[in-house]
mmCIF file of C-alpha atoms in Angstrom:
data_model
loop_
_atom_site.group_PDB
_atom_site.id
_atom_site.type_symbol
_atom_site.label_atom_id
_atom_site.label_comp_id
_atom_site.label_asym_id
_atom_site.label_seq_id
_atom_site.Cartn_x
_atom_site.Cartn_y
_atom_site.Cartn_z
ATOM 1 C CA UNK A 538 25.448 117.142 -156.809
ATOM 2 C CA UNK A 539 23.888 117.753 -160.281
ATOM 3 C CA UNK A 540 21.333 115.492 -162.108
ATOM 4 C CA UNK A 541 21.007 115.926 -165.812
ATOM 5 C CA UNK A 542 18.024 114.037 -167.223
ATOM 6 C CA UNK A 543 17.884 112.458 -170.705
ATOM 7 C CA UNK A 544 15.700 110.162 -172.673
ATOM 8 C CA UNK A 545 17.691 107.580 -174.946
ATOM 9 C CA UNK A 546 16.125 104.591 -176.219
ATOM 10 C CA UNK A 547 16.954 101.004 -175.628
ATOM 11 C CA UNK A 548 19.028 100.665 -178.773
ATOM 12 C CA UNK A 549 21.128 103.627 -177.833
ATOM 13 C CA UNK A 550 21.566 102.398 -174.246
ATOM 14 C CA UNK A 551 22.170 98.806 -175.404
ATOM 15 C CA UNK A 552 25.113 99.818 -177.823
ATOM 16 C CA UNK A 553 26.745 101.744 -174.820
ATOM 17 C CA UNK A 554 26.759 98.638 -172.721
ATOM 18 C CA UNK A 555 28.008 96.415 -175.413
ATOM 19 C CA UNK A 556 30.897 98.791 -175.916
ATOM 20 C CA UNK A 557 31.456 98.874 -172.229
ATOM 21 C CA UNK A 558 30.968 102.613 -172.058
ATOM 22 C CA UNK A 559 28.190 101.669 -169.240
ATOM 23 C CA UNK A 560 29.231 99.561 -166.458
ATOM 24 C CA UNK A 561 25.931 97.521 -164.943
ATOM 25 C CA UNK A 562 27.940 96.199 -162.632
ATOM 26 C CA UNK A 563 30.563 98.466 -160.458
ATOM 27 C CA UNK A 564 32.067 97.116 -157.653
ATOM 28 C CA UNK A 565 29.548 98.691 -155.055
ATOM 29 C CA UNK A 566 26.709 96.823 -156.773
ATOM 30 C CA UNK A 567 25.177 93.858 -155.870
ATOM 31 C CA UNK A 568 24.880 90.854 -158.497
ATOM 32 C CA UNK A 569 22.117 90.439 -160.599
ATOM 33 C CA UNK A 570 19.283 88.904 -158.541
ATOM 34 C CA UNK A 571 16.051 89.314 -160.625
ATOM 35 C CA UNK A 572 14.337 85.926 -161.424
ATOM 36 C CA UNK A 573 13.059 84.797 -165.077
ATOM 37 C CA UNK A 574 9.367 86.099 -163.860
ATOM 38 C CA UNK A 575 10.565 89.715 -162.874
ATOM 39 C CA UNK A 576 12.294 89.997 -166.027
ATOM 40 C CA UNK A 577 9.601 88.620 -168.326
ATOM 41 C CA UNK A 578 7.075 91.189 -166.265
ATOM 42 C CA UNK A 579 9.390 93.985 -167.028
ATOM 43 C CA UNK A 580 9.519 93.363 -171.094
ATOM 44 C CA UNK A 581 5.697 92.812 -170.740
ATOM 45 C CA UNK A 582 5.672 96.546 -169.323
ATOM 46 C CA UNK A 583 7.721 97.806 -172.045
ATOM 47 C CA UNK A 584 5.439 96.159 -174.683
ATOM 48 C CA UNK A 585 2.493 97.825 -172.990
ATOM 49 C CA UNK A 586 4.296 101.290 -173.296
ATOM 50 C CA UNK A 587 4.069 101.852 -169.365
ATOM 51 C CA UNK A 588 6.268 103.849 -167.193
ATOM 52 C CA UNK A 589 9.550 102.324 -165.962
ATOM 53 C CA UNK A 590 11.228 104.511 -162.860
ATOM 54 C CA UNK A 591 14.209 106.133 -163.969
ATOM 55 C CA UNK A 592 17.787 105.021 -164.181
ATOM 56 C CA UNK A 593 20.412 106.807 -162.416
ATOM 57 C CA UNK A 594 23.863 106.704 -163.828
ATOM 58 C CA UNK A 595 27.202 108.000 -162.198
ATOM 59 C CA UNK A 596 29.513 110.289 -164.135
ATOM 60 C CA UNK A 597 32.730 108.933 -162.907
ATOM 61 C CA UNK A 598 35.738 111.464 -162.706
ATOM 62 C CA UNK A 599 38.787 111.013 -165.030
ATOM 63 C CA UNK A 600 36.912 107.462 -166.452
ATOM 64 C CA UNK A 601 35.660 106.872 -170.199
ATOM 65 C CA UNK A 602 32.867 104.869 -168.548
ATOM 66 C CA UNK A 603 29.373 105.756 -166.751
ATOM 67 C CA UNK A 604 28.234 103.214 -163.837
ATOM 68 C CA UNK A 605 25.071 102.432 -163.216
ATOM 69 C CA UNK A 606 23.948 103.515 -159.454
ATOM 70 C CA UNK A 607 20.004 102.585 -159.657
ATOM 71 C CA UNK A 608 18.423 100.597 -162.425
ATOM 72 C CA UNK A 609 20.953 97.825 -163.024
ATOM 73 C CA UNK A 610 18.423 94.929 -162.734
ATOM 74 C CA UNK A 611 16.016 96.662 -165.307
ATOM 75 C CA UNK A 612 19.070 97.140 -167.796
ATOM 76 C CA UNK A 613 20.235 93.784 -167.190
ATOM 77 C CA UNK A 614 16.693 92.236 -167.861
ATOM 78 C CA UNK A 615 16.363 94.327 -171.193
ATOM 79 C CA UNK A 616 19.978 93.362 -172.418
ATOM 80 C CA UNK A 617 19.349 89.595 -171.816
ATOM 81 C CA UNK A 618 15.886 89.889 -173.284
ATOM 82 C CA UNK A 619 17.336 91.370 -176.649
ATOM 83 C CA UNK A 620 20.478 88.704 -176.231
ATOM 84 C CA UNK A 621 17.596 85.645 -176.356
ATOM 85 C CA UNK A 622 18.495 84.706 -172.861
ATOM 86 C CA UNK A 623 14.935 84.106 -171.943
ATOM 87 C CA UNK A 624 11.617 84.226 -173.485
ATOM 88 C CA UNK A 625 8.793 86.735 -173.795
ATOM 89 C CA UNK A 626 5.604 85.813 -171.581
ATOM 90 C CA UNK A 627 2.095 86.605 -172.916
ATOM 91 C CA UNK A 628 0.355 85.267 -170.152
ATOM 92 C CA UNK A 629 0.450 88.387 -167.222
ATOM 93 C CA UNK A 630 -2.646 90.047 -166.379
ATOM 94 C CA UNK A 631 -4.276 91.708 -167.676
ATOM 95 C CA UNK A 632 -4.138 89.346 -170.539
ATOM 96 C CA UNK A 633 -3.874 91.209 -173.819
ATOM 97 C CA UNK A 634 -4.708 89.007 -177.057
ATOM 98 C CA UNK A 635 -2.395 90.535 -179.057
ATOM 99 C CA UNK A 636 0.687 89.289 -176.757
ATOM 100 C CA UNK A 637 -0.597 85.834 -176.460
ATOM 101 C CA UNK A 638 0.542 85.305 -179.852
ATOM 102 C CA UNK A 639 4.192 86.210 -178.856
ATOM 103 C CA UNK A 640 4.324 83.724 -175.988
ATOM 104 C CA UNK A 641 7.348 81.837 -175.729
ATOM 105 C CA UNK A 642 9.091 83.769 -178.414
ATOM 106 C CA UNK A 643 12.568 84.949 -177.980
ATOM 107 C CA UNK A 644 13.436 88.402 -179.205
ATOM 108 C CA UNK A 645 14.642 87.422 -182.694
ATOM 109 C CA UNK A 646 11.595 85.398 -183.325
ATOM 110 C CA UNK A 647 9.419 88.597 -182.895
ATOM 111 C CA UNK A 648 8.283 90.535 -185.733
ATOM 112 C CA UNK A 649 9.928 93.531 -186.708
ATOM 113 C CA UNK A 650 7.279 95.723 -185.143
ATOM 114 C CA UNK A 651 7.412 94.238 -181.889
ATOM 115 C CA UNK A 652 11.427 94.166 -181.882
ATOM 116 C CA UNK A 653 10.903 98.012 -182.344
ATOM 117 C CA UNK A 654 8.799 98.387 -179.497
ATOM 118 C CA UNK A 655 11.769 97.196 -177.537
ATOM 119 C CA UNK A 656 14.510 98.970 -179.371
ATOM 120 C CA UNK A 657 12.759 102.399 -179.727
ATOM 121 C CA UNK A 658 11.457 102.648 -175.712
ATOM 122 C CA UNK A 659 12.747 105.278 -174.287
ATOM 123 C CA UNK A 660 14.013 105.682 -170.683
ATOM 124 C CA UNK A 661 14.485 108.566 -168.302
ATOM 125 C CA UNK A 662 18.041 108.644 -167.230
ATOM 126 C CA UNK A 663 19.519 110.897 -164.631
ATOM 127 C CA UNK A 664 23.283 111.178 -164.951
ATOM 128 C CA UNK A 665 24.772 112.266 -161.650
ATOM 129 C CA UNK A 666 27.881 114.334 -161.751
ATOM 130 C CA UNK A 667 29.874 117.148 -159.340
ATOM 131 C CA UNK A 668 29.122 114.978 -156.547
ATOM 132 C CA UNK A 669 30.489 114.992 -152.874
ATOM 133 C CA UNK A 670 31.577 111.354 -151.922
ATOM 134 C CA UNK A 671 28.922 110.714 -149.838
ATOM 135 C CA UNK A 672 26.157 112.049 -152.130
ATOM 136 C CA UNK A 673 25.740 109.031 -154.626
ATOM 137 C CA UNK A 674 25.578 106.543 -151.772
ATOM 138 C CA UNK A 675 22.888 108.540 -150.057
ATOM 139 C CA UNK A 676 21.048 108.731 -153.028
ATOM 140 C CA UNK A 677 21.235 105.066 -153.637
ATOM 141 C CA UNK A 678 20.115 104.256 -149.830
ATOM 142 C CA UNK A 679 17.243 106.401 -150.085
ATOM 143 C CA UNK A 680 16.100 105.251 -153.509
ATOM 144 C CA UNK A 681 16.175 101.443 -152.495
ATOM 145 C CA UNK A 682 14.686 101.927 -148.763
ATOM 146 C CA UNK A 683 11.724 100.080 -149.858
ATOM 147 C CA UNK A 684 13.653 96.906 -151.187
ATOM 148 C CA UNK A 685 15.192 94.087 -149.581
ATOM 149 C CA UNK A 686 19.181 95.394 -149.749
ATOM 150 C CA UNK A 687 21.285 94.417 -146.789
ATOM 151 C CA UNK A 688 22.537 97.431 -144.809
ATOM 152 C CA UNK A 689 26.043 96.411 -146.418
ATOM 153 C CA UNK A 690 24.567 96.464 -149.831
ATOM 154 C CA UNK A 691 23.212 99.847 -149.141
ATOM 155 C CA UNK A 692 26.007 101.761 -147.845
ATOM 156 C CA UNK A 693 28.312 99.889 -150.408
ATOM 157 C CA UNK A 694 27.306 102.518 -153.126
ATOM 158 C CA UNK A 695 29.076 105.577 -150.988
ATOM 159 C CA UNK A 696 31.756 106.843 -153.116
ATOM 160 C CA UNK A 697 34.183 107.727 -150.457
ATOM 161 C CA UNK A 698 37.475 106.244 -149.100
ATOM 162 C CA UNK A 699 36.512 104.277 -146.219
ATOM 163 C CA UNK A 700 33.991 102.383 -148.439
ATOM 164 C CA UNK A 701 36.839 101.637 -151.176
ATOM 165 C CA UNK A 702 39.095 100.327 -148.465
ATOM 166 C CA UNK A 703 36.559 98.138 -147.085
ATOM 167 C CA UNK A 704 35.930 96.920 -150.758
ATOM 168 C CA UNK A 705 39.532 96.271 -151.223
ATOM 169 C CA UNK A 706 39.760 94.103 -148.208
ATOM 170 C CA UNK A 707 36.838 91.969 -149.032
ATOM 171 C CA UNK A 708 38.413 91.397 -152.696
ATOM 172 C CA UNK A 709 41.374 90.508 -150.920
ATOM 173 C CA UNK A 710 39.657 87.880 -148.805
ATOM 174 C CA UNK A 711 38.203 86.436 -151.738
ATOM 175 C CA UNK A 712 41.718 86.329 -153.460
ATOM 176 C CA UNK A 713 42.918 84.695 -150.410
ATOM 177 C CA UNK A 714 40.260 81.702 -150.790
ATOM 178 C CA UNK A 715 37.909 82.694 -148.145
ATOM 179 C CA UNK A 716 34.709 81.058 -149.426
ATOM 180 C CA UNK A 717 32.046 78.633 -148.157
ATOM 181 C CA UNK A 718 34.941 75.795 -148.718
ATOM 182 C CA UNK A 719 36.911 77.376 -146.229
ATOM 183 C CA UNK A 720 35.081 79.400 -143.345
ATOM 184 C CA UNK A 721 31.563 78.211 -144.120
ATOM 185 C CA UNK A 722 30.463 81.047 -145.829
ATOM 186 C CA UNK A 723 30.466 83.365 -148.992
ATOM 187 C CA UNK A 724 30.370 87.199 -149.538
ATOM 188 C CA UNK A 725 26.824 86.677 -150.826
ATOM 189 C CA UNK A 726 24.949 90.135 -149.787
ATOM 190 C CA UNK A 727 28.370 91.480 -149.112
ATOM 191 C CA UNK A 728 28.743 89.731 -145.656
ATOM 192 C CA UNK A 729 32.599 89.988 -145.867
ATOM 193 C CA UNK A 730 32.519 93.804 -146.329
ATOM 194 C CA UNK A 731 30.151 93.971 -143.156
ATOM 195 C CA UNK A 732 32.669 92.097 -141.066
ATOM 196 C CA UNK A 733 35.652 94.203 -142.383
ATOM 197 C CA UNK A 734 33.911 97.377 -141.845
ATOM 198 C CA UNK A 735 32.893 96.622 -138.419
ATOM 199 C CA UNK A 736 36.096 95.266 -137.715
ATOM 200 C CA UNK A 737 37.760 98.478 -138.795
ATOM 201 C CA UNK A 738 35.589 100.533 -136.928
ATOM 202 C CA UNK A 739 36.489 98.666 -133.594
ATOM 203 C CA UNK A 740 40.372 98.804 -134.188
ATOM 204 C CA UNK A 741 39.906 102.723 -135.039
ATOM 205 C CA UNK A 742 38.041 103.041 -131.685
ATOM 206 C CA UNK A 743 40.848 101.044 -129.830
ATOM 207 C CA UNK A 744 37.885 99.108 -127.824
ATOM 208 C CA UNK A 745 35.236 96.839 -127.992
ATOM 209 C CA UNK A 746 33.063 98.972 -125.870
ATOM 210 C CA UNK A 747 31.344 100.441 -128.575
ATOM 211 C CA UNK A 748 28.331 98.731 -130.370
ATOM 212 C CA UNK A 749 29.059 99.004 -134.203
ATOM 213 C CA UNK A 750 25.594 99.269 -135.576
ATOM 214 C CA UNK A 751 24.872 99.434 -139.282
ATOM 215 C CA UNK A 752 24.016 103.204 -138.898
ATOM 216 C CA UNK A 753 27.537 103.911 -137.438
ATOM 217 C CA UNK A 754 29.048 102.134 -140.339
ATOM 218 C CA UNK A 755 26.966 104.206 -142.691
ATOM 219 C CA UNK A 756 27.827 107.175 -140.758
ATOM 220 C CA UNK A 757 31.763 106.368 -141.130
ATOM 221 C CA UNK A 758 31.167 105.800 -144.785
ATOM 222 C CA UNK A 759 30.122 108.992 -145.326
ATOM 223 C CA UNK A 760 33.278 111.012 -143.895
ATOM 224 C CA UNK A 761 35.509 112.203 -146.421
ATOM 225 C CA UNK A 762 38.470 110.711 -144.773
ATOM 226 C CA UNK A 763 39.176 106.839 -144.666
ATOM 227 C CA UNK A 764 40.690 104.693 -142.249
ATOM 228 C CA UNK A 765 44.195 104.996 -141.434
ATOM 229 C CA UNK A 766 46.361 102.839 -143.748
ATOM 230 C CA UNK A 767 47.869 100.891 -140.753
ATOM 231 C CA UNK A 768 44.560 99.808 -139.430
ATOM 232 C CA UNK A 769 44.038 98.307 -143.127
ATOM 233 C CA UNK A 770 47.459 96.671 -142.770
ATOM 234 C CA UNK A 771 46.545 95.002 -139.546
ATOM 235 C CA UNK A 772 43.487 93.447 -141.259
ATOM 236 C CA UNK A 773 45.420 92.410 -144.283
ATOM 237 C CA UNK A 774 47.820 90.491 -142.052
ATOM 238 C CA UNK A 775 45.360 88.977 -139.733
ATOM 239 C CA UNK A 776 43.273 87.802 -142.807
ATOM 240 C CA UNK A 777 46.338 86.307 -144.458
ATOM 241 C CA UNK A 778 47.449 84.432 -141.102
ATOM 242 C CA UNK A 779 43.638 83.316 -140.584
ATOM 243 C CA UNK A 780 43.407 81.629 -144.119
ATOM 244 C CA UNK A 781 46.581 80.218 -143.788
ATOM 245 C CA UNK A 782 46.000 78.525 -140.231
ATOM 246 C CA UNK A 783 42.752 77.167 -141.939
ATOM 247 C CA UNK A 784 44.654 76.035 -145.210
ATOM 248 C CA UNK A 785 47.628 74.537 -143.549
ATOM 249 C CA UNK A 786 45.931 72.846 -140.585
ATOM 250 C CA UNK A 787 42.165 72.329 -141.100
ATOM 251 C CA UNK A 788 41.257 72.782 -144.429
ATOM 252 C CA UNK A 789 37.436 74.047 -143.391
ATOM 253 C CA UNK A 790 36.070 75.662 -140.382
ATOM 254 C CA UNK A 791 32.450 76.629 -139.925
ATOM 255 C CA UNK A 792 32.509 80.254 -138.911
ATOM 256 C CA UNK A 793 29.680 82.768 -138.952
ATOM 257 C CA UNK A 794 30.126 86.768 -139.533
ATOM 258 C CA UNK A 795 30.105 86.965 -135.435
ATOM 259 C CA UNK A 796 32.978 84.632 -134.943
ATOM 260 C CA UNK A 797 35.117 85.618 -137.953
ATOM 261 C CA UNK A 798 34.864 89.055 -136.258
ATOM 262 C CA UNK A 799 36.016 87.578 -133.064
ATOM 263 C CA UNK A 800 38.902 85.839 -134.516
ATOM 264 C CA UNK A 801 40.025 88.601 -136.845
ATOM 265 C CA UNK A 802 39.849 91.102 -133.613
ATOM 266 C CA UNK A 803 41.576 88.601 -131.752
ATOM 267 C CA UNK A 804 44.708 88.035 -134.189
ATOM 268 C CA UNK A 805 44.739 91.909 -134.396
ATOM 269 C CA UNK A 806 45.127 92.204 -130.621
ATOM 270 C CA UNK A 807 47.668 89.507 -130.764
ATOM 271 C CA UNK A 808 49.713 91.209 -133.721
ATOM 272 C CA UNK A 809 49.449 94.106 -131.516
ATOM 273 C CA UNK A 810 51.823 92.021 -128.948
ATOM 274 C CA UNK A 811 54.687 91.018 -130.863
ATOM 275 C CA UNK A 812 55.841 88.638 -128.117
ATOM 276 C CA UNK A 813 53.213 86.464 -129.839
ATOM 277 C CA UNK A 814 54.400 84.607 -132.700
ATOM 278 C CA UNK A 815 52.041 83.758 -136.023
ATOM 279 C CA UNK A 816 52.577 80.228 -135.346
ATOM 280 C CA UNK A 817 51.221 80.186 -131.843
ATOM 281 C CA UNK A 818 48.184 82.261 -132.957
ATOM 282 C CA UNK A 819 47.734 79.398 -135.775
ATOM 283 C CA UNK A 820 48.264 76.531 -133.574
ATOM 284 C CA UNK A 821 45.643 77.952 -130.974
ATOM 285 C CA UNK A 822 43.222 78.526 -133.647
ATOM 286 C CA UNK A 823 43.466 75.173 -134.892
ATOM 287 C CA UNK A 824 43.100 73.626 -131.423
ATOM 288 C CA UNK A 825 40.042 75.845 -130.467
ATOM 289 C CA UNK A 826 38.019 75.041 -133.519
ATOM 290 C CA UNK A 827 38.943 71.399 -133.338
ATOM 291 C CA UNK A 828 37.734 70.884 -129.919
ATOM 292 C CA UNK A 829 34.796 73.274 -130.096
ATOM 293 C CA UNK A 830 31.622 71.224 -130.285
ATOM 294 C CA UNK A 831 33.727 67.826 -130.045
ATOM 295 C CA UNK A 832 32.554 66.974 -126.162
ATOM 296 C CA UNK A 833 35.668 64.874 -126.447
ATOM 297 C CA UNK A 834 38.063 64.728 -123.270
ATOM 298 C CA UNK A 835 40.955 67.197 -123.964
ATOM 299 C CA UNK A 836 44.208 67.696 -121.960
ATOM 300 C CA UNK A 837 43.951 70.792 -119.593
ATOM 301 C CA UNK A 838 45.798 72.119 -116.743
ATOM 302 C CA UNK A 839 45.136 70.440 -113.275
ATOM 303 C CA UNK A 840 42.756 73.323 -112.260
ATOM 304 C CA UNK A 841 40.573 73.404 -115.341
ATOM 305 C CA UNK A 842 38.149 70.410 -115.339
ATOM 306 C CA UNK A 843 36.363 69.302 -118.743
ATOM 307 C CA UNK A 844 33.074 70.129 -117.486
ATOM 308 C CA UNK A 845 33.936 73.615 -117.208
ATOM 309 C CA UNK A 846 36.029 73.694 -120.636
ATOM 310 C CA UNK A 847 32.882 72.707 -122.367
ATOM 311 C CA UNK A 848 30.742 75.091 -120.638
ATOM 312 C CA UNK A 849 32.840 78.000 -121.915
ATOM 313 C CA UNK A 850 32.750 76.690 -125.379
ATOM 314 C CA UNK A 851 28.824 76.561 -125.103
ATOM 315 C CA UNK A 852 28.834 79.864 -124.119
ATOM 316 C CA UNK A 853 30.931 81.124 -126.941
ATOM 317 C CA UNK A 854 28.777 79.146 -129.590
ATOM 318 C CA UNK A 855 25.481 80.625 -127.840
ATOM 319 C CA UNK A 856 26.982 84.035 -128.092
ATOM 320 C CA UNK A 857 27.658 83.346 -131.441
ATOM 321 C CA UNK A 858 24.471 82.804 -132.698
ATOM 322 C CA UNK A 859 22.109 84.731 -130.500
ATOM 323 C CA UNK A 860 22.110 88.491 -129.444
ATOM 324 C CA UNK A 861 25.573 88.403 -131.378
ATOM 325 C CA UNK A 862 25.404 92.603 -131.988
ATOM 326 C CA UNK A 863 25.408 92.726 -127.833
ATOM 327 C CA UNK A 864 28.481 94.277 -126.691
ATOM 328 C CA UNK A 865 28.213 91.701 -123.839
ATOM 329 C CA UNK A 866 28.141 88.883 -126.364
ATOM 330 C CA UNK A 867 31.299 90.577 -128.097
ATOM 331 C CA UNK A 868 33.256 90.739 -124.945
ATOM 332 C CA UNK A 869 32.237 87.352 -123.714
ATOM 333 C CA UNK A 870 33.245 85.736 -126.892
ATOM 334 C CA UNK A 871 36.617 87.673 -126.747
ATOM 335 C CA UNK A 872 37.333 86.822 -123.106
ATOM 336 C CA UNK A 873 36.585 83.262 -123.811
ATOM 337 C CA UNK A 874 39.256 83.179 -126.430
ATOM 338 C CA UNK A 875 41.797 84.734 -124.206
ATOM 339 C CA UNK A 876 40.640 82.474 -121.400
ATOM 340 C CA UNK A 877 41.506 79.039 -123.314
ATOM 341 C CA UNK A 878 44.678 80.850 -124.798
ATOM 342 C CA UNK A 879 46.203 81.676 -121.339
ATOM 343 C CA UNK A 880 45.820 78.138 -120.221
ATOM 344 C CA UNK A 881 48.491 77.125 -122.512
ATOM 345 C CA UNK A 882 52.021 76.619 -120.865
ATOM 346 C CA UNK A 883 53.714 78.704 -123.400
ATOM 347 C CA UNK A 884 51.972 81.709 -122.539
ATOM 348 C CA UNK A 885 52.460 81.817 -118.925
ATOM 349 C CA UNK A 886 55.336 84.144 -119.038
ATOM 350 C CA UNK A 887 54.016 86.391 -121.517
ATOM 351 C CA UNK A 888 53.565 89.957 -120.516
ATOM 352 C CA UNK A 889 51.039 91.516 -123.170
ATOM 353 C CA UNK A 890 49.881 95.005 -123.953
ATOM 354 C CA UNK A 891 46.061 95.587 -122.810
ATOM 355 C CA UNK A 892 45.810 91.811 -122.213
ATOM 356 C CA UNK A 893 45.767 91.076 -118.684
ATOM 357 C CA UNK A 894 46.747 87.235 -119.070
ATOM 358 C CA UNK A 895 47.448 86.673 -115.369
ATOM 359 C CA UNK A 896 44.106 87.959 -114.419
ATOM 360 C CA UNK A 897 42.451 85.790 -116.789
ATOM 361 C CA UNK A 898 44.222 82.858 -115.594
ATOM 362 C CA UNK A 899 42.897 83.493 -112.058
ATOM 363 C CA UNK A 900 39.565 83.638 -113.551
ATOM 364 C CA UNK A 901 39.980 80.605 -115.295
ATOM 365 C CA UNK A 902 41.151 78.630 -112.412
ATOM 366 C CA UNK A 903 38.313 79.841 -110.091
ATOM 367 C CA UNK A 904 35.443 78.789 -112.380
ATOM 368 C CA UNK A 905 35.575 75.243 -111.361
ATOM 369 C CA UNK A 906 34.869 76.413 -107.821
ATOM 370 C CA UNK A 907 31.373 77.671 -108.761
ATOM 371 C CA UNK A 908 28.414 76.199 -109.857
ATOM 372 C CA UNK A 909 28.401 75.560 -113.866
ATOM 373 C CA UNK A 910 25.184 77.658 -114.314
ATOM 374 C CA UNK A 911 26.867 80.588 -112.648
ATOM 375 C CA UNK A 912 29.882 80.613 -115.075
ATOM 376 C CA UNK A 913 28.316 82.938 -117.341
ATOM 377 C CA UNK A 914 27.290 85.521 -114.754
ATOM 378 C CA UNK A 915 31.150 85.216 -113.257
ATOM 379 C CA UNK A 916 32.434 85.884 -116.681
ATOM 380 C CA UNK A 917 30.158 88.973 -117.115
ATOM 381 C CA UNK A 918 31.565 90.076 -113.751
ATOM 382 C CA UNK A 919 35.011 89.382 -114.640
ATOM 383 C CA UNK A 920 34.713 91.481 -117.717
ATOM 384 C CA UNK A 921 33.276 94.745 -115.727
ATOM 385 C CA UNK A 922 36.030 94.051 -113.107
ATOM 386 C CA UNK A 923 38.820 94.000 -115.627
ATOM 387 C CA UNK A 924 37.360 96.689 -117.981
ATOM 388 C CA UNK A 925 37.567 94.082 -120.353
ATOM 389 C CA UNK A 926 38.253 95.132 -124.261
ATOM 390 C CA UNK A 927 39.125 98.677 -123.605
ATOM 391 C CA UNK A 928 41.887 101.116 -124.714
ATOM 392 C CA UNK A 929 44.093 99.130 -127.558
ATOM 393 C CA UNK A 930 46.491 101.132 -129.502
ATOM 394 C CA UNK A 931 46.387 99.658 -132.849
ATOM 395 C CA UNK A 932 48.353 102.640 -134.064
#
């Protein structure tokens, strides 16, 4: 990776931004998050002639544009001030008597000399070229370690195929209609990207046995090779089925990152078993999400009691809000989804790949015979006995 320094003035940079030759918000960047005070403080810094950290720009191969890797918020603040979107604040400490007279003025209201202080201010620009796919992302990660970026935001600057695949699937989610009005949360702080990346890694592993940590995802983003296209197709199809189930039957559900991941993994496994129709999965999703948290009497097989049924739902909810990154929590949620699914009479004759429905049913029918306080322990024992969540072949 090669970094070439230059020192253009603000006026030159703004021309490049306005002519769309310098992209302040490429798709790996988070949105503009600086508040008014932070923007005004930056303009005060320029007025004083103080140092501003260098801006890092990526020379994108085969593109007329350059993209800002680090420095988006600074450049956006300068642009917005010149565009008269906020006023100068002359009250920052240490007070400068000369600045006070300009307090509350927009850029166009400043005298020519003060406008020149902004326009003629030079910024150190480091242009990145001749890089390997993972190098800009690693630089972005190191530059932003002291800031409050989420893991997804940090690794999203890796210019590799895996990152691009996750980004495309995340954008596909938003195009489908995933939002706070359908699943209860948005892609703020790249929450969807985080779920999709971890789901793809689980599908690639073919198992729930490996804890998918932020570091593991980052390591995968650094790889030159992306995920197998077939895995991306599975995720796309699962996303489509899930949003269709919500739109057609419920309108809105309340999921979080943990339960969204669990449902997408469940649907992916269901799609692996072509004996399970999409309509069956959709109806089951409606049933589960409707009764979860309702505490109303539901029709169950004779060997299953409402007390045990809702205990299972309580465990599912508890393992969705705490210890959610544990392998044990992920497997418990997954097994509970399959236990309740297995109780449907339409599933009795199904012989599925990797999913031991008969054993799961036996577990479900045994649970009412034990103390409800021991159900979670019994599920953990069943997970161990059945080697639950192992050896899926999605490719």
